[in-house]
Amino acid sequence: MPLLKSPPHLSNAARTLTARHAISPAAARHRRCNSTVEPPPAGGHLPSIATSQILRTKRETALRTPGLSWADEDASAPSRTIVGGRETRKMNTYQAIRDAMGIALSKDENAVVFGEDVAFGGVFRCTMGLSEEFGRERVFNTPLTEQGIAGFGIGLAAMGHTAIAEIQFADYIFPAFDQIVNEAAKIRYRSGGSFNVGGLTIRTPTMSVGHGGLYHSQSPEGFFMAATGLKVVIPRSPIQAKGLLLSSIRDPNPVIFMEPKILYRSAVEQVPVDDFELPLGKAEVLVPGSDLTLLTWGTPVYHCETALHMLNSPPPSLEAVVPKSARSAKIELIDLRSILPWDVENIVDSVNRTGRLVIVHEAGLTAGVGAEIAAEIQKRCFLKLNAPVRRVAGWDIPVALHYEKFHIPDAVRILDGVMETLSY
Amino acid sequence: MIRTELSRTLRRAFSQAVVRRRELLPTTSSPIVTTLDFFNSVAGKDKQIPTYRLLDGIGQPLEGAVLPEIDEPFARRLYEQMQLLPTLDNVLYNVQRQGKISFYMTAHGEEATIIGSAAALENDDEVLGQYREMGVLLWRGFSLDQVMAQCFGNQEDTSGKGRQMPVHFGSPEHHFHTISSPLATQIPQAAGVAYALKRTPSRKSRSIAACYFGEGAASEGDFHAGLMLASAIPSPTLFIARNNGFAISTPSTEQYNGDGIASRGPGYGIDTVRVDGNDILAVISAVREARRRCLEQGRAVLLEAMSYRVGHHSTSDDSFAYRARAEVEDRKRIDNPITRFRLFMESRGWWNADAETELKARLRDDVMKAFKRAEGLKRCELGELFTDVYGGPEPWNIREQREELTGLLKKYGSIWEPWRNELGKFKNKGQDLLGPK
């Protein structure tokens, strides 16, 4: 598979943003060849990804990813020798997703990948080379109809096939809302278990990208959290994307798999090349702590990491607002990973130890995923809570283009929320 | 000399290239014209798509009609199944009126469309219906007990364990995908089902997906998506539009301004036919040929069956609020699909008044027997309320909520009248949740 040789640059992802409405693939390539001046990086507000400790950039740490289970240990399969244990390869998130789909397609003859513009590799390159490798019968473009894509996938899955559908941006999943919520989520239940669409996985890029405006930035996971019968999964990194996507594809339920698009090129890890899975419905503790639980998913994981650095050793400009007493606070950072069903057990366990909870998400505050979690935590941890559950979220407004830095829950807003909760 | 000739050749080549470019635009193979001519009809100026018919109103073959191959036993079977529909409909309609089931939808007036198309399909073609296609299941051997079990939602309901409203049938064994209420959602799903069939070696070039919907449902976006998908991503899908003139109270004149549903097929590049849905032989011929084309081309075909919804939309509807009773009575008398076929059978000597009396009595007995049996059965166990939401391990929220209901039942199940009465209707009276006393 074609790996990106040069350092990944977010601006390429940014350029493909406009592909849906404006530029043809050929035009996009043409522009890339002739451009000498790079536009400012779309992810300029995410300086932490380059130095993130969360990303596993060494083979040893990658192979020790918690919860990882190899899916190729099949006694009946031909024996294979891996010298010195498992191999890893440097991948960014889109390459890891492509890698997962390549494995799914090669191991399951009934698996197909489809959506708008997936045949040439996808506007975010997640399906690069798949149609050449597996044929246009298995990796194909659909007409531009989201309700059709979801319905088509449901039909395939109802026949026991594996349907890996792509909605080009999560912002455009709403035309498919009826098919997803009224149909995919309810088919097993309404048929008394005689039909199901467990083979359906809908992948879709989500969250802000620096300049996505109203319709290339949304985080609609909360709308799907109420759709019982579905699973909703959001990875934070290449290893996570590959392992969680393979689990989603093989899970016996329809899964909405939301990929934070700003991480497609910027997040790079050593990803195990073999077939592996990560568990759905399980959160992961990224940084253990005892004073406050900081819960998030997707892109804000990195904002949270930055906020914790700023809390422990504030830059000179912020020293005045970060009290000395707060700097030694031990914050437990948790990546929720699965929105539905969410890992209540681990979150409750953490909050019972720390007594404080801050939830961070990009979607708007009102009726966001944070509201559901906050309600459940106050019910289960009432006697252990030392401060109100705080939510640091997008404002209850659409994502306005030139205002994004003041809209998203960035590191300083998270830092402030953590300090306010610590000092309550 | 040589230069002149060369330049002449070049000039000719250049002008030919210009002409060719003018003739063919990059996104269409359409010819170029200089006359400004708008058009608004598939069949030509002021013309409508014709309706294919074989039998006249009194069951006589029309001049030039080529009847499908049909022998007496097959004809009798068609007729029996057509008669079974109104028999079931009358009983279940009245049963709903007595409050014994919550809801019902009849198929009065569409018997020929439903039974004829069912008979022309292979029994393992995958069917995705709207809700007025119970006849397809009956044709395939879905039993009267199964029909009753679904409508009553009793413990024998194989369609959905009593979870869905009546007439929402389903059976993988009969290749009939479970009906759901949201209109037209099955249309793009059918394209996906057909694509799966095409990718299944044992069913490739042998099975199609048949998708039924009404002319009202065809106004949904999913209609557009489904026909476009099954055409552009070639998938052997037979779309059968039941155009019965009404979507609840909305007459088709308020549903569309074009030439019905059939006129849309060519826009999607798919073979299309309009057929008299009250003529079962025409329906059989058309569906057989449509099915053959589906398999041959591997892509969608559209069939519009014209009929008239003689019954109310459902038991929640009084259609005389928006159409004259006389109009309905006229349609029933003038163009009754069952009568038309009976007259055809009689003209062949395959049917008579005695056979008619015997059949009606037998069907009514069978239906009443199944009805009485179903009425006496309990519902599924109450715990089925919480099962089948997910495959695999049950999520914590569902487990906890079942336990919460169990706690409430223990506390209130015997003292809160509405629950106590209701518990009695379930198999084991909720003991599967409450545990042994």
PDB file of C-alpha atoms in Angstrom, chain A residues 109-112 136-138 140-143 145 147-149 151-152 154-156 158-159 161 178-179 182-183 185 187-195 227-231 252-253 340-344 376 379-380, chain B residues 126 158-161 163-164 170-172 176-180 182 184-186 188-189 191-193 195-197 199-200 203 221-222 225 228-229 232-233 235 384-392 395-398 400:
ATOM      1  CA  GLU A 109     -15.056 -11.957   0.442  1.00  0.00           C
ATOM      2  CA  ASN A 110     -18.483 -10.517   1.311  1.00  0.00           C
ATOM      3  CA  ALA A 111     -17.045  -7.159   2.365  1.00  0.00           C
ATOM      4  CA  VAL A 112     -17.521  -4.119   0.136  1.00  0.00           C
ATOM      5  CA  ARG A 136     -14.475  -1.993  -8.647  1.00  0.00           C
ATOM      6  CA  GLU A 137     -17.107  -4.560  -7.736  1.00  0.00           C
ATOM      7  CA  ARG A 138     -15.959  -4.366  -4.119  1.00  0.00           C
ATOM      8  CA  PHE A 140     -17.042   1.589  -5.731  1.00  0.00           C
ATOM      9  CA  ASN A 141     -18.502   5.042  -6.018  1.00  0.00           C
ATOM     10  CA  THR A 142     -22.155   5.653  -5.328  1.00  0.00           C
ATOM     11  CA  PRO A 143     -24.277   8.466  -6.695  1.00  0.00           C
ATOM     12  CA  THR A 145     -27.132  10.381  -2.007  1.00  0.00           C
ATOM     13  CA  GLN A 147     -29.920   8.325   2.369  1.00  0.00           C
ATOM     14  CA  GLY A 148     -29.231   6.003  -0.530  1.00  0.00           C
ATOM     15  CA  ILE A 149     -25.780   5.046   0.748  1.00  0.00           C
ATOM     16  CA  GLY A 151     -30.152   2.282   2.683  1.00  0.00           C
ATOM     17  CA  PHE A 152     -27.942   0.400   0.229  1.00  0.00           C
ATOM     18  CA  ILE A 154     -28.595  -1.809   5.135  1.00  0.00           C
ATOM     19  CA  GLY A 155     -29.772  -3.974   2.241  1.00  0.00           C
ATOM     20  CA  LEU A 156     -26.325  -5.531   1.836  1.00  0.00           C
ATOM     21  CA  ALA A 158     -29.530  -7.638   5.741  1.00  0.00           C
ATOM     22  CA  MET A 159     -28.241 -10.323   3.367  1.00  0.00           C
ATOM     23  CA  HIS A 161     -22.780  -9.147   3.730  1.00  0.00           C
ATOM     24  CA  ASP A 178     -34.003   8.126   8.968  1.00  0.00           C
ATOM     25  CA  GLN A 179     -32.280   5.084   7.478  1.00  0.00           C
ATOM     26  CA  ASN A 182     -35.511   4.130  12.095  1.00  0.00           C
ATOM     27  CA  GLU A 183     -34.077   1.277  10.081  1.00  0.00           C
ATOM     28  CA  ALA A 185     -30.847   0.602  14.606  1.00  0.00           C
ATOM     29  CA  ILE A 187     -34.124  -3.998  12.340  1.00  0.00           C
ATOM     30  CA  ARG A 188     -32.960  -6.712  14.733  1.00  0.00           C
ATOM     31  CA  TYR A 189     -35.478  -5.692  17.366  1.00  0.00           C
ATOM     32  CA  ARG A 190     -38.504  -5.223  15.142  1.00  0.00           C
ATOM     33  CA  SER A 191     -37.946  -8.539  13.360  1.00  0.00           C
ATOM     34  CA  GLY A 192     -37.670 -10.478  16.598  1.00  0.00           C
ATOM     35  CA  GLY A 193     -34.035 -11.186  15.802  1.00  0.00           C
ATOM     36  CA  SER A 194     -34.752 -12.825  12.445  1.00  0.00           C
ATOM     37  CA  PHE A 195     -33.098 -10.054  10.420  1.00  0.00           C
ATOM     38  CA  ALA A 227     -30.435   5.557  18.839  1.00  0.00           C
ATOM     39  CA  THR A 228     -30.372   2.319  20.769  1.00  0.00           C
ATOM     40  CA  GLY A 229     -29.394  -0.573  18.539  1.00  0.00           C
ATOM     41  CA  LEU A 230     -26.460   1.372  17.109  1.00  0.00           C
ATOM     42  CA  LYS A 231     -22.910   1.593  18.309  1.00  0.00           C
ATOM     43  CA  PRO A 252     -22.682  -7.906  15.163  1.00  0.00           C
ATOM     44  CA  ASN A 253     -24.342  -4.474  15.287  1.00  0.00           C
ATOM     45  CA  LEU A 340     -22.772   4.186  22.554  1.00  0.00           C
ATOM     46  CA  PRO A 341     -22.736   2.082  24.602  1.00  0.00           C
ATOM     47  CA  TRP A 342     -20.376   4.091  26.796  1.00  0.00           C
ATOM     48  CA  ASP A 343     -18.137   2.660  29.492  1.00  0.00           C
ATOM     49  CA  VAL A 344     -20.014   3.677  32.616  1.00  0.00           C
ATOM     50  CA  GLU A 376     -25.452   9.370  35.046  1.00  0.00           C
ATOM     51  CA  LYS A 379     -26.605   9.686  40.029  1.00  0.00           C
ATOM     52  CA  ARG A 380     -23.902   7.094  40.656  1.00  0.00           C
TER      53      ARG A 380
ATOM     54  CA  GLU B 126     -36.038 -11.403  -1.894  1.00  0.00           C
ATOM     55  CA  THR B 158     -42.436 -15.179  14.167  1.00  0.00           C
ATOM     56  CA  SER B 159     -42.428 -11.767  12.474  1.00  0.00           C
ATOM     57  CA  GLY B 160     -41.413  -9.750  15.496  1.00  0.00           C
ATOM     58  CA  LYS B 161     -42.358 -11.192  18.906  1.00  0.00           C
ATOM     59  CA  ARG B 163     -43.160  -5.714  18.913  1.00  0.00           C
ATOM     60  CA  GLN B 164     -44.548  -4.188  15.728  1.00  0.00           C
ATOM     61  CA  GLY B 170     -41.535 -10.680   7.964  1.00  0.00           C
ATOM     62  CA  SER B 171     -39.992 -14.087   7.391  1.00  0.00           C
ATOM     63  CA  PRO B 172     -36.459 -14.944   6.295  1.00  0.00           C
ATOM     64  CA  PHE B 176     -39.746 -11.562   2.894  1.00  0.00           C
ATOM     65  CA  HIS B 177     -37.955  -8.748   4.711  1.00  0.00           C
ATOM     66  CA  THR B 178     -39.759  -7.466   7.775  1.00  0.00           C
ATOM     67  CA  ILE B 179     -42.105  -4.597   6.993  1.00  0.00           C
ATOM     68  CA  SER B 180     -41.456  -1.264   8.711  1.00  0.00           C
ATOM     69  CA  PRO B 182     -41.407   4.473   7.506  1.00  0.00           C
ATOM     70  CA  ALA B 184     -39.946   4.071   1.037  1.00  0.00           C
ATOM     71  CA  THR B 185     -37.015   3.168   3.294  1.00  0.00           C
ATOM     72  CA  GLN B 186     -37.099  -0.294   1.723  1.00  0.00           C
ATOM     73  CA  PRO B 188     -32.691   1.853  -1.513  1.00  0.00           C
ATOM     74  CA  GLN B 189     -32.386  -1.176   0.771  1.00  0.00           C
ATOM     75  CA  ALA B 191     -30.852  -2.090  -4.272  1.00  0.00           C
ATOM     76  CA  GLY B 192     -28.384  -3.242  -1.612  1.00  0.00           C
ATOM     77  CA  VAL B 193     -30.135  -6.594  -1.264  1.00  0.00           C
ATOM     78  CA  TYR B 195     -26.285  -6.142  -5.087  1.00  0.00           C
ATOM     79  CA  ALA B 196     -25.667  -8.774  -2.405  1.00  0.00           C
ATOM     80  CA  LEU B 197     -27.539 -11.340  -4.513  1.00  0.00           C
ATOM     81  CA  ARG B 199     -22.275 -11.063  -5.276  1.00  0.00           C
ATOM     82  CA  THR B 200     -23.541 -14.409  -3.951  1.00  0.00           C
ATOM     83  CA  ARG B 203     -27.816 -16.753  -6.393  1.00  0.00           C
ATOM     84  CA  GLY B 221     -36.408  10.907  -1.385  1.00  0.00           C
ATOM     85  CA  ASP B 222     -35.624   7.241  -0.835  1.00  0.00           C
ATOM     86  CA  ALA B 225     -32.136   7.157  -4.190  1.00  0.00           C
ATOM     87  CA  MET B 228     -30.867   5.657  -9.092  1.00  0.00           C
ATOM     88  CA  LEU B 229     -28.656   3.277  -7.091  1.00  0.00           C
ATOM     89  CA  ALA B 232     -26.112   3.272 -11.582  1.00  0.00           C
ATOM     90  CA  ILE B 233     -24.662   0.451  -9.449  1.00  0.00           C
ATOM     91  CA  SER B 235     -28.361  -4.408  -9.152  1.00  0.00           C
ATOM     92  CA  GLU B 384     -38.734 -10.050  25.303  1.00  0.00           C
ATOM     93  CA  LEU B 385     -39.351  -6.335  25.707  1.00  0.00           C
ATOM     94  CA  PHE B 386     -35.608  -5.963  26.263  1.00  0.00           C
ATOM     95  CA  THR B 387     -34.058  -8.591  23.971  1.00  0.00           C
ATOM     96  CA  ASP B 388     -32.774  -8.272  20.378  1.00  0.00           C
ATOM     97  CA  VAL B 389     -31.853  -4.588  20.668  1.00  0.00           C
ATOM     98  CA  TYR B 390     -28.216  -5.593  20.191  1.00  0.00           C
ATOM     99  CA  GLY B 391     -26.456  -8.669  18.969  1.00  0.00           C
ATOM    100  CA  GLY B 392     -23.721  -9.973  21.258  1.00  0.00           C
ATOM    101  CA  PRO B 395     -25.190  -3.368  27.094  1.00  0.00           C
ATOM    102  CA  TRP B 396     -25.296  -2.264  30.734  1.00  0.00           C
ATOM    103  CA  ASN B 397     -28.007   0.328  30.263  1.00  0.00           C
ATOM    104  CA  ILE B 398     -30.472  -2.200  28.885  1.00  0.00           C
ATOM    105  CA  GLU B 400     -30.080  -2.145  34.327  1.00  0.00           C
TER     106      GLU B 400
END
